[in-house]
Amino acid sequence: MSQTTVDRTVDTEPPTTTHATDPKGRSITRIIVAAGFALIVAILLLLIFTGSSEESSRITIGFSLNSFFLWLGAMNPLIQIPVILAVFGLVVGIILVLIEYAPRPGRGYFIMRLVACLVIPVLAFLLLRPYANAVLYVVAIALLVGALLFFADFRSRQGAGYLFQLILFMAPASIMLALGLIYPAIATIFKSFYDKSGEQFVGLENYFWVFTNPTGTASVVNTILWALLAPTISVAIGLAYAVFIDRARGEKVLKVLVFMPVAISFVGAGIIWKFMYDARQGEQVGLLNAIVTAFGGDPIQWLAIKPVINTLMLLVVFIWTQTGFAMVILSAAIKAVPTEQLEAAQLDGTNAWQRFRNVTVPGIRSSLIVVLTTITIASLKVYDIVAVMTGGRDETTVLGFEMVNQQQRFQSYGHSSALAVVLFLFVLPLIIYNARSMAKQREIR
């Protein structure tokens, strides 16, 4: 009797396999999934670069997101709130069912996963109402995505629907990342090889413009100047503040005063310093020119002195806003340096400068790198200060500002895209370096 019960219990358990630990099985899955997604990317590129016909009608399922929002907008505002809550609850409920129940073993759950993999992508694309001449591409992409997801889930033997559940958690963030970052980056690179209208292929002409046209050259040179001086000076002053304020009375008050500019936006800081540099006939509002005229000098147009001087004046504003950030991070890092090391160095007869250089600085090296790279990236993509204070005039333009200026003012999408790619290439080494540093720190831990 007991033997029969044991046999029945064993028979009801799901079969176990060794696929999760089988290198050959894992490699086959990777190859098929990689090939499938490569095919999806190829179809997607065909969809992007296939011109749509003006006579194309839209294929719908009788309902779309656009029609839903139009219907919702025609309702009374008091009714809109419960409708939105109900729709939101329905979507969340479907997601929770898929996450909680679909991964379970059994034929019914197997069918649920199959439907979710194949039907949901198609419905999602149709809700966006693709053009008729693109509907085949869209349905093909949706079916391929669903098939690959289902195949990956089927090959997973770490539990019924384990990979399906994992993909459901990752899908929203991955889709937003693809739509908001990856696709725009790829589209920008393609547009950088086309003319200002984005229709005629011109090769590397836009990049030649960046490095030969006075405006493009000035933006590149000024950006390099910002990237070299801004982080260096900000970190140097912030480190000096961190060292000396820690030893001063009223440490908290002094740190608050130094940190206050960090809370000011670049636009606000630009307006404040524009008043500082202001020059006019008669009584001076700007502090610098008030000092100059007080000693009998003539007012100076500080933001019109070229070359370089007016750019340095803009750099002062950026450094003023970033020094407090560097001070706070480095002050915390200095406090974390073991006092035993400092005491041991003092017993060896070293002076304060030697202890700082040989003990403190090596102890805060990782924090120094983080602050330097963070401020460098911020300086490379600066826009607000230049836009508010000079509007890029008098050779003060930078890549971040000129990229927007070429697109909005001159409607030159090719030049704007080329500037964006050059800016991306400037930032990319810093991102790679930071990623590698973080990976090394994880290995050490």
CSV table of C-alpha atoms in Angstrom, one decimal:
chain,number,residue,atom,x,y,z
A,1,MET,CA,0.0,0.0,0.0
A,2,SER,CA,2.7,2.4,1.0
A,3,GLN,CA,4.8,1.4,-2.1
A,4,THR,CA,1.9,2.3,-4.4
A,5,THR,CA,1.5,5.7,-2.8
A,6,VAL,CA,5.2,6.4,-3.2
A,7,ASP,CA,5.1,5.4,-6.8
A,8,ARG,CA,2.1,7.6,-7.5
A,9,THR,CA,3.9,10.5,-5.8
A,10,VAL,CA,7.0,10.0,-7.9
A,11,ASP,CA,4.9,9.8,-11.1
A,12,THR,CA,3.3,13.2,-10.4
A,13,GLU,CA,6.6,15.0,-10.1
A,14,PRO,CA,7.7,16.9,-13.2
A,15,PRO,CA,10.5,15.2,-15.2
A,16,THR,CA,14.0,16.6,-14.5
A,17,THR,CA,16.6,17.1,-17.2
A,18,THR,CA,20.2,18.3,-17.2
A,19,HIS,CA,19.8,21.0,-19.8
A,20,ALA,CA,20.5,23.8,-17.2
A,21,THR,CA,24.0,22.2,-16.7
A,22,ASP,CA,24.5,21.0,-20.2
A,23,PRO,CA,27.0,23.3,-22.1
A,24,LYS,CA,26.0,21.9,-25.5
A,25,GLY,CA,22.3,22.6,-24.8
A,26,ARG,CA,23.0,26.1,-23.6
A,27,SER,CA,25.2,26.9,-26.6
A,28,ILE,CA,22.5,25.7,-29.0
A,29,THR,CA,19.9,27.9,-27.3
A,30,ARG,CA,22.2,30.9,-27.5
A,31,ILE,CA,22.9,30.4,-31.2
A,32,ILE,CA,19.3,30.0,-32.1
A,33,VAL,CA,18.2,33.0,-30.0
A,34,ALA,CA,21.0,35.2,-31.3
A,35,ALA,CA,20.2,34.2,-35.0
A,36,GLY,CA,16.6,34.9,-34.4
A,37,PHE,CA,17.1,38.3,-32.9
A,38,ALA,CA,19.6,39.1,-35.8
A,39,LEU,CA,16.8,38.3,-38.2
A,40,ILE,CA,14.4,40.5,-36.2
A,41,VAL,CA,16.9,43.4,-36.4
A,42,ALA,CA,17.2,42.9,-40.2
A,43,ILE,CA,13.4,43.0,-40.6
A,44,LEU,CA,13.2,46.1,-38.4
A,45,LEU,CA,15.8,47.9,-40.5
A,46,LEU,CA,13.8,47.0,-43.6
A,47,LEU,CA,10.7,48.4,-41.9
A,48,ILE,CA,12.5,51.7,-40.9
A,49,PHE,CA,14.0,52.3,-44.3
A,50,THR,CA,11.0,51.3,-46.4
A,51,GLY,CA,9.1,54.4,-47.5
A,52,SER,CA,5.4,54.5,-46.6
A,53,SER,CA,2.9,55.1,-49.3
A,54,GLU,CA,0.7,58.2,-48.9
A,55,GLU,CA,-2.4,56.2,-49.9
A,56,SER,CA,-1.7,53.5,-47.3
A,57,SER,CA,-4.6,52.9,-45.0
A,58,ARG,CA,-4.1,51.8,-41.5
A,59,ILE,CA,-4.7,48.2,-40.4
A,60,THR,CA,-6.5,48.0,-37.1
A,61,ILE,CA,-8.4,45.6,-34.9
A,62,GLY,CA,-11.2,48.1,-34.6
A,63,PHE,CA,-9.5,49.6,-31.6
A,64,SER,CA,-6.2,51.5,-30.9
A,65,LEU,CA,-4.5,53.4,-28.2
A,66,ASN,CA,-5.2,56.6,-30.2
A,67,SER,CA,-9.0,55.9,-30.3
A,68,PHE,CA,-9.0,55.0,-26.6
A,69,PHE,CA,-7.4,58.3,-25.6
A,70,LEU,CA,-9.8,60.2,-27.9
A,71,TRP,CA,-12.8,58.4,-26.3
A,72,LEU,CA,-11.4,59.1,-22.8
A,73,GLY,CA,-10.9,62.8,-23.6
A,74,ALA,CA,-14.5,63.2,-24.5
A,75,MET,CA,-15.7,61.9,-21.1
A,76,ASN,CA,-16.3,63.9,-18.0
A,77,PRO,CA,-13.1,64.5,-16.0
A,78,LEU,CA,-14.7,62.8,-12.9
A,79,ILE,CA,-15.4,59.7,-14.9
A,80,GLN,CA,-11.9,59.7,-16.5
A,81,ILE,CA,-10.2,58.9,-13.2
A,82,PRO,CA,-12.1,55.6,-12.4
A,83,VAL,CA,-11.7,54.5,-16.1
A,84,ILE,CA,-8.0,55.1,-16.0
A,85,LEU,CA,-7.7,53.2,-12.7
A,86,ALA,CA,-9.8,50.3,-14.0
A,87,VAL,CA,-7.7,50.0,-17.2
A,88,PHE,CA,-4.5,50.3,-15.2
A,89,GLY,CA,-5.8,47.6,-12.8
A,90,LEU,CA,-6.7,45.3,-15.7
A,91,VAL,CA,-3.2,45.6,-17.2
A,92,VAL,CA,-1.5,45.0,-13.9
A,93,GLY,CA,-3.8,42.0,-13.3
A,94,ILE,CA,-2.9,40.5,-16.6
A,95,ILE,CA,0.8,41.0,-15.9
A,96,LEU,CA,0.5,39.5,-12.4
A,97,VAL,CA,-1.4,36.5,-13.8
A,98,LEU,CA,1.4,35.9,-16.4
A,99,ILE,CA,4.1,36.3,-13.7
A,100,GLU,CA,2.5,34.3,-11.0
A,101,TYR,CA,0.5,31.5,-12.8
A,102,ALA,CA,1.9,31.1,-16.3
A,103,PRO,CA,5.3,29.8,-15.2
A,104,ARG,CA,3.8,26.8,-13.4
A,105,PRO,CA,4.1,23.3,-14.9
A,106,GLY,CA,1.1,21.8,-16.6
A,107,ARG,CA,-0.6,21.7,-20.0
A,108,GLY,CA,-3.0,24.6,-19.3
A,109,TYR,CA,-0.1,26.8,-18.2
A,110,PHE,CA,1.9,25.7,-21.2
A,111,ILE,CA,-1.0,26.9,-23.5
A,112,MET,CA,-1.2,30.2,-21.5
A,113,ARG,CA,2.5,30.8,-22.2
A,114,LEU,CA,2.1,29.9,-25.8
A,115,VAL,CA,-0.7,32.4,-26.2
A,116,ALA,CA,1.2,35.1,-24.3
A,117,CYS,CA,4.3,34.7,-26.5
A,118,LEU,CA,2.5,34.7,-29.9
A,119,VAL,CA,-0.7,36.7,-29.4
A,120,ILE,CA,0.4,39.6,-27.1
A,121,PRO,CA,3.2,40.9,-29.4
A,122,VAL,CA,0.9,40.9,-32.4
A,123,LEU,CA,-1.9,42.7,-30.5
A,124,ALA,CA,0.6,45.2,-29.1
A,125,PHE,CA,1.8,46.2,-32.6
A,126,LEU,CA,-1.8,46.3,-34.0
A,127,LEU,CA,-2.8,48.6,-31.2
A,128,LEU,CA,-0.2,51.1,-32.5
A,129,ARG,CA,-2.0,51.0,-35.9
A,130,PRO,CA,0.9,50.3,-38.3
A,131,TYR,CA,0.6,51.4,-41.9
A,132,ALA,CA,-0.8,48.8,-44.4
A,133,ASN,CA,2.5,48.5,-46.3
A,134,ALA,CA,4.4,47.8,-43.1
A,135,VAL,CA,1.9,45.4,-41.5
A,136,LEU,CA,3.7,42.3,-42.8
A,137,TYR,CA,7.0,43.4,-41.3
A,138,VAL,CA,5.3,44.2,-38.0
A,139,VAL,CA,3.5,40.9,-37.8
A,140,ALA,CA,6.7,39.1,-38.8
A,141,ILE,CA,8.6,40.8,-36.0
A,142,ALA,CA,5.9,40.2,-33.5
A,143,LEU,CA,5.7,36.5,-34.3
A,144,LEU,CA,9.5,36.0,-34.4
A,145,VAL,CA,9.8,37.7,-31.0
A,146,GLY,CA,7.1,35.5,-29.5
A,147,ALA,CA,8.5,32.4,-31.1
A,148,LEU,CA,12.0,33.1,-29.7
A,149,LEU,CA,10.6,33.9,-26.3
A,150,PHE,CA,8.7,30.7,-26.3
A,151,PHE,CA,11.7,28.7,-27.5
A,152,ALA,CA,13.9,30.1,-24.8
A,153,ASP,CA,11.3,29.3,-22.2
A,154,PHE,CA,10.8,25.8,-23.6
A,155,ARG,CA,14.6,25.2,-23.5
A,156,SER,CA,14.9,26.4,-20.0
A,157,ARG,CA,15.0,23.5,-17.5
A,158,GLN,CA,15.5,25.5,-14.4
A,159,GLY,CA,11.8,25.4,-13.7
A,160,ALA,CA,8.6,25.5,-15.8
A,161,GLY,CA,8.4,29.0,-17.3
A,162,TYR,CA,11.5,30.3,-15.4
A,163,LEU,CA,12.9,32.2,-18.4
A,164,PHE,CA,9.4,33.3,-19.4
A,165,GLN,CA,8.9,34.8,-16.0
A,166,LEU,CA,12.4,36.5,-16.1
A,167,ILE,CA,11.7,38.0,-19.5
A,168,LEU,CA,8.3,39.4,-18.3
A,169,PHE,CA,10.2,41.2,-15.6
A,170,MET,CA,12.8,42.5,-18.0
A,171,ALA,CA,10.6,43.3,-21.0
A,172,PRO,CA,9.2,46.8,-19.9
A,173,ALA,CA,12.6,48.2,-19.0
A,174,SER,CA,14.2,46.6,-22.1
A,175,ILE,CA,11.5,48.1,-24.4
A,176,MET,CA,11.8,51.5,-22.9
A,177,LEU,CA,15.6,51.3,-23.2
A,178,ALA,CA,15.4,50.3,-26.9
A,179,LEU,CA,12.8,53.0,-27.8
A,180,GLY,CA,14.4,55.7,-25.7
A,181,LEU,CA,18.1,55.1,-26.2
A,182,ILE,CA,19.1,52.4,-28.6
A,183,TYR,CA,16.8,53.3,-31.6
A,184,PRO,CA,17.5,57.1,-31.3
A,185,ALA,CA,21.3,56.4,-31.2
A,186,ILE,CA,21.2,54.2,-34.3
A,187,ALA,CA,18.9,56.7,-36.2
A,188,THR,CA,21.2,59.6,-35.3
A,189,ILE,CA,24.3,57.7,-36.6
A,190,PHE,CA,22.4,57.0,-39.9
A,191,LYS,CA,21.3,60.6,-40.2
A,192,SER,CA,24.8,61.9,-39.7
A,193,PHE,CA,25.6,60.6,-43.2
A,194,TYR,CA,22.8,62.5,-44.9
A,195,ASP,CA,22.3,66.1,-45.9
A,196,LYS,CA,20.5,68.7,-43.8
A,197,SER,CA,17.1,67.5,-45.0
A,198,GLY,CA,17.9,63.9,-44.2
A,199,GLU,CA,17.1,62.7,-47.7
A,200,GLN,CA,20.4,62.6,-49.7
A,201,PHE,CA,23.4,60.5,-48.7
A,202,VAL,CA,26.5,62.7,-48.4
A,203,GLY,CA,29.0,60.3,-46.7
A,204,LEU,CA,31.5,61.9,-44.3
A,205,GLU,CA,30.7,65.5,-45.5
A,206,ASN,CA,29.0,66.4,-42.2
A,207,TYR,CA,32.0,65.2,-40.2
A,208,PHE,CA,34.3,67.3,-42.4
A,209,TRP,CA,32.1,70.2,-41.6
A,210,VAL,CA,32.5,69.6,-37.9
A,211,PHE,CA,36.3,69.7,-38.0
A,212,THR,CA,36.7,72.4,-40.7
A,213,ASN,CA,33.9,74.9,-40.4
A,214,PRO,CA,34.7,77.7,-37.8
A,215,THR,CA,31.5,77.0,-35.8
A,216,GLY,CA,32.1,73.2,-35.7
A,217,THR,CA,35.8,73.6,-34.9
A,218,ALA,CA,35.0,76.1,-32.1
A,219,SER,CA,32.5,73.7,-30.6
A,220,VAL,CA,35.0,70.8,-30.6
A,221,VAL,CA,37.9,72.9,-29.2
A,222,ASN,CA,35.7,74.5,-26.5
A,223,THR,CA,34.3,71.1,-25.5
A,224,ILE,CA,37.8,69.7,-25.1
A,225,LEU,CA,38.7,72.8,-23.0
A,226,TRP,CA,35.6,72.2,-20.8
A,227,ALA,CA,36.4,68.5,-20.4
A,228,LEU,CA,40.0,69.2,-19.3
A,229,LEU,CA,39.6,72.2,-17.0
A,230,ALA,CA,36.2,71.9,-15.5
A,231,PRO,CA,36.7,68.5,-13.7
A,232,THR,CA,40.3,69.2,-12.8
A,233,ILE,CA,39.7,72.6,-11.1
A,234,SER,CA,36.4,71.4,-9.5
A,235,VAL,CA,38.0,68.4,-8.0
A,236,ALA,CA,41.1,70.3,-6.8
A,237,ILE,CA,39.0,73.0,-5.1
A,238,GLY,CA,36.5,70.4,-3.7
A,239,LEU,CA,39.3,68.3,-2.3
A,240,ALA,CA,40.9,71.4,-0.7
A,241,TYR,CA,37.5,72.3,0.9
A,242,ALA,CA,37.0,68.7,2.1
A,243,VAL,CA,40.4,68.6,3.8
A,244,PHE,CA,40.3,72.0,5.4
A,245,ILE,CA,36.6,72.3,6.3
A,246,ASP,CA,36.8,68.9,8.1
A,247,ARG,CA,39.3,70.5,10.5
A,248,ALA,CA,37.4,73.8,10.9
A,249,ARG,CA,34.8,74.9,13.5
A,250,GLY,CA,31.3,75.0,12.2
A,251,GLU,CA,32.0,72.2,9.7
A,252,LYS,CA,28.3,71.6,8.9
A,253,VAL,CA,27.5,75.3,8.2
A,254,LEU,CA,30.5,75.7,6.0
A,255,LYS,CA,29.7,72.6,4.0
A,256,VAL,CA,26.1,73.7,3.5
A,257,LEU,CA,27.3,77.1,2.2
A,258,VAL,CA,29.7,75.4,-0.2
A,259,PHE,CA,27.1,72.8,-1.3
A,260,MET,CA,24.3,75.4,-1.9
A,261,PRO,CA,25.3,76.1,-5.6
A,262,VAL,CA,24.8,72.4,-6.4
A,263,ALA,CA,21.1,72.8,-5.7
A,264,ILE,CA,20.8,75.6,-8.3
A,265,SER,CA,20.0,74.6,-11.9
A,266,PHE,CA,22.5,75.5,-14.6
A,267,VAL,CA,19.9,78.0,-16.0
A,268,GLY,CA,19.6,79.7,-12.6
A,269,ALA,CA,23.4,79.7,-12.2
A,270,GLY,CA,23.8,81.2,-15.7
A,271,ILE,CA,21.4,84.0,-15.0
A,272,ILE,CA,23.1,84.8,-11.6
A,273,TRP,CA,26.5,85.0,-13.2
A,274,LYS,CA,25.3,86.9,-16.2
A,275,PHE,CA,24.4,89.7,-13.8
A,276,MET,CA,27.8,89.3,-12.2
A,277,TYR,CA,29.5,89.9,-15.6
A,278,ASP,CA,27.0,92.5,-16.8
A,279,ALA,CA,28.4,95.7,-18.3
A,280,ARG,CA,26.4,98.9,-19.1
A,281,GLN,CA,26.8,102.7,-19.3
A,282,GLY,CA,26.4,104.5,-16.0
A,283,GLU,CA,25.9,102.7,-12.7
A,284,GLN,CA,27.1,99.1,-12.9
A,285,VAL,CA,24.9,96.2,-11.8
A,286,GLY,CA,27.6,93.5,-12.4
A,287,LEU,CA,30.0,93.0,-9.5
A,288,LEU,CA,33.1,92.6,-11.6
A,289,ASN,CA,32.5,95.8,-13.5
A,290,ALA,CA,31.5,97.6,-10.4
A,291,ILE,CA,35.0,96.8,-9.0
A,292,VAL,CA,36.6,97.8,-12.3
A,293,THR,CA,34.8,101.2,-12.5
A,294,ALA,CA,35.5,101.8,-8.8
A,295,PHE,CA,39.2,101.9,-9.6
A,296,GLY,CA,38.6,104.2,-12.5
A,297,GLY,CA,38.5,101.6,-15.3
A,298,ASP,CA,36.0,101.3,-18.1
A,299,PRO,CA,33.3,98.6,-18.1
A,300,ILE,CA,34.4,95.3,-19.8
A,301,GLN,CA,32.2,93.0,-21.9
A,302,TRP,CA,33.6,89.9,-20.2
A,303,LEU,CA,31.5,87.5,-22.3
A,304,ALA,CA,32.7,89.0,-25.6
A,305,ILE,CA,36.4,88.7,-25.0
A,306,LYS,CA,37.8,86.2,-27.4
A,307,PRO,CA,39.4,83.8,-27.8
A,308,VAL,CA,39.2,81.6,-24.7
A,309,ILE,CA,38.7,84.3,-22.1
A,310,ASN,CA,34.9,84.3,-22.4
A,311,THR,CA,34.9,80.5,-22.4
A,312,LEU,CA,36.8,80.6,-19.2
A,313,MET,CA,34.2,83.0,-17.8
A,314,LEU,CA,31.5,80.4,-18.5
A,315,LEU,CA,33.7,77.7,-17.0
A,316,VAL,CA,33.7,79.6,-13.7
A,317,VAL,CA,30.0,79.2,-13.5
A,318,PHE,CA,30.2,75.4,-14.1
A,319,ILE,CA,33.0,75.0,-11.6
A,320,TRP,CA,31.0,77.0,-9.0
A,321,THR,CA,28.1,74.6,-9.3
A,322,GLN,CA,30.2,71.4,-9.2
A,323,THR,CA,32.8,72.2,-6.5
A,324,GLY,CA,30.2,71.5,-3.7
A,325,PHE,CA,29.4,68.1,-5.2
A,326,ALA,CA,33.1,67.1,-5.3
A,327,MET,CA,33.6,68.4,-1.7
A,328,VAL,CA,30.7,66.3,-0.3
A,329,ILE,CA,31.8,63.0,-2.0
A,330,LEU,CA,35.5,63.5,-1.2
A,331,SER,CA,34.9,64.5,2.4
A,332,ALA,CA,33.0,61.3,3.0
A,333,ALA,CA,35.8,59.3,1.4
A,334,ILE,CA,38.4,61.0,3.5
A,335,LYS,CA,36.5,60.2,6.7
A,336,ALA,CA,36.6,56.6,5.6
A,337,VAL,CA,40.4,56.4,5.4
A,338,PRO,CA,41.5,54.3,8.4
A,339,THR,CA,43.0,56.4,11.2
A,340,GLU,CA,45.5,53.6,11.9
A,341,GLN,CA,47.2,54.3,8.6
A,342,LEU,CA,47.5,58.0,9.3
A,343,GLU,CA,48.8,57.4,12.8
A,344,ALA,CA,51.4,54.9,11.5
A,345,ALA,CA,52.6,57.4,8.9
A,346,GLN,CA,52.8,60.1,11.6
A,347,LEU,CA,55.0,57.8,13.8
A,348,ASP,CA,57.3,57.3,10.8
A,349,GLY,CA,58.0,61.0,11.0
A,350,THR,CA,56.0,62.2,7.9
A,351,ASN,CA,54.6,65.7,7.8
A,352,ALA,CA,50.9,66.6,7.0
A,353,TRP,CA,51.6,67.0,3.2
A,354,GLN,CA,53.3,63.6,3.0
A,355,ARG,CA,50.5,61.9,4.9
A,356,PHE,CA,48.0,63.5,2.6
A,357,ARG,CA,49.8,62.5,-0.6
A,358,ASN,CA,50.9,59.0,0.4
A,359,VAL,CA,48.0,57.8,2.6
A,360,THR,CA,44.9,59.9,2.1
A,361,VAL,CA,45.0,60.3,-1.7
A,362,PRO,CA,45.6,56.5,-2.4
A,363,GLY,CA,42.8,55.8,0.1
A,364,ILE,CA,40.2,57.9,-1.8
A,365,ARG,CA,41.4,57.0,-5.3
A,366,SER,CA,38.2,55.3,-6.3
A,367,SER,CA,36.1,58.3,-5.1
A,368,LEU,CA,38.4,60.7,-7.0
A,369,ILE,CA,37.9,58.7,-10.2
A,370,VAL,CA,34.1,58.7,-9.8
A,371,VAL,CA,33.9,62.4,-9.2
A,372,LEU,CA,36.3,63.2,-12.0
A,373,THR,CA,34.5,61.1,-14.6
A,374,THR,CA,31.0,62.3,-13.4
A,375,ILE,CA,32.0,66.0,-13.7
A,376,THR,CA,33.8,65.3,-17.0
A,377,ILE,CA,30.6,63.8,-18.5
A,378,ALA,CA,28.5,66.7,-17.2
A,379,SER,CA,31.0,69.2,-18.8
A,380,LEU,CA,31.0,67.4,-22.1
A,381,LYS,CA,27.2,67.6,-22.5
A,382,VAL,CA,26.8,71.2,-21.0
A,383,TYR,CA,24.1,73.2,-22.8
A,384,ASP,CA,22.2,75.4,-20.4
A,385,ILE,CA,25.0,77.7,-19.3
A,386,VAL,CA,26.1,78.5,-22.9
A,387,ALA,CA,22.5,79.0,-24.0
A,388,VAL,CA,21.6,81.4,-21.2
A,389,MET,CA,24.7,83.4,-21.0
A,390,THR,CA,26.0,83.8,-24.6
A,391,GLY,CA,23.8,81.8,-27.0
A,392,GLY,CA,26.9,80.4,-28.5
A,393,ARG,CA,28.1,83.8,-29.8
A,394,ASP,CA,31.7,85.0,-29.8
A,395,GLU,CA,33.2,81.5,-30.2
A,396,THR,CA,31.7,80.2,-26.9
A,397,THR,CA,29.7,77.4,-28.5
A,398,VAL,CA,30.1,73.7,-27.4
A,399,LEU,CA,29.1,70.5,-28.9
A,400,GLY,CA,26.0,70.1,-26.7
A,401,PHE,CA,24.7,73.6,-27.6
A,402,GLU,CA,25.7,73.5,-31.3
A,403,MET,CA,24.0,70.2,-31.8
A,404,VAL,CA,20.6,71.7,-30.7
A,405,ASN,CA,21.3,75.0,-32.4
A,406,GLN,CA,22.0,73.3,-35.8
A,407,GLN,CA,18.8,71.3,-35.6
A,408,GLN,CA,16.4,74.0,-34.2
A,409,ARG,CA,17.7,77.2,-35.8
A,410,PHE,CA,19.1,76.0,-39.1
A,411,GLN,CA,17.0,72.8,-39.5
A,412,SER,CA,20.3,71.0,-40.4
A,413,TYR,CA,19.7,67.4,-39.3
A,414,GLY,CA,22.9,66.1,-40.8
A,415,HIS,CA,25.1,68.6,-39.0
A,416,SER,CA,23.2,68.1,-35.8
A,417,SER,CA,23.5,64.3,-36.0
A,418,ALA,CA,27.2,64.5,-36.8
A,419,LEU,CA,27.8,66.7,-33.7
A,420,ALA,CA,25.8,64.3,-31.6
A,421,VAL,CA,28.0,61.4,-32.8
A,422,VAL,CA,31.2,63.3,-32.1
A,423,LEU,CA,29.9,64.1,-28.6
A,424,PHE,CA,29.0,60.5,-28.0
A,425,LEU,CA,32.5,59.4,-29.1
A,426,PHE,CA,34.0,61.9,-26.5
A,427,VAL,CA,31.8,60.4,-23.7
A,428,LEU,CA,32.1,56.7,-24.7
A,429,PRO,CA,35.7,56.2,-23.3
A,430,LEU,CA,34.6,57.6,-19.9
A,431,ILE,CA,31.6,55.3,-19.8
A,432,ILE,CA,33.7,52.2,-20.7
A,433,TYR,CA,36.4,53.2,-18.1
A,434,ASN,CA,33.7,53.5,-15.4
A,435,ALA,CA,32.1,50.2,-16.3
A,436,ARG,CA,35.5,48.4,-16.2
A,437,SER,CA,36.3,50.0,-12.8
A,438,MET,CA,33.0,48.9,-11.4
A,439,ALA,CA,33.6,45.4,-12.7
A,440,LYS,CA,37.0,45.2,-11.1
A,441,GLN,CA,35.6,46.5,-7.7
A,442,ARG,CA,33.0,43.7,-7.8
A,443,GLU,CA,35.7,41.1,-8.4
A,444,ILE,CA,37.7,42.5,-5.4
A,445,ARG,CA,34.6,42.3,-3.2
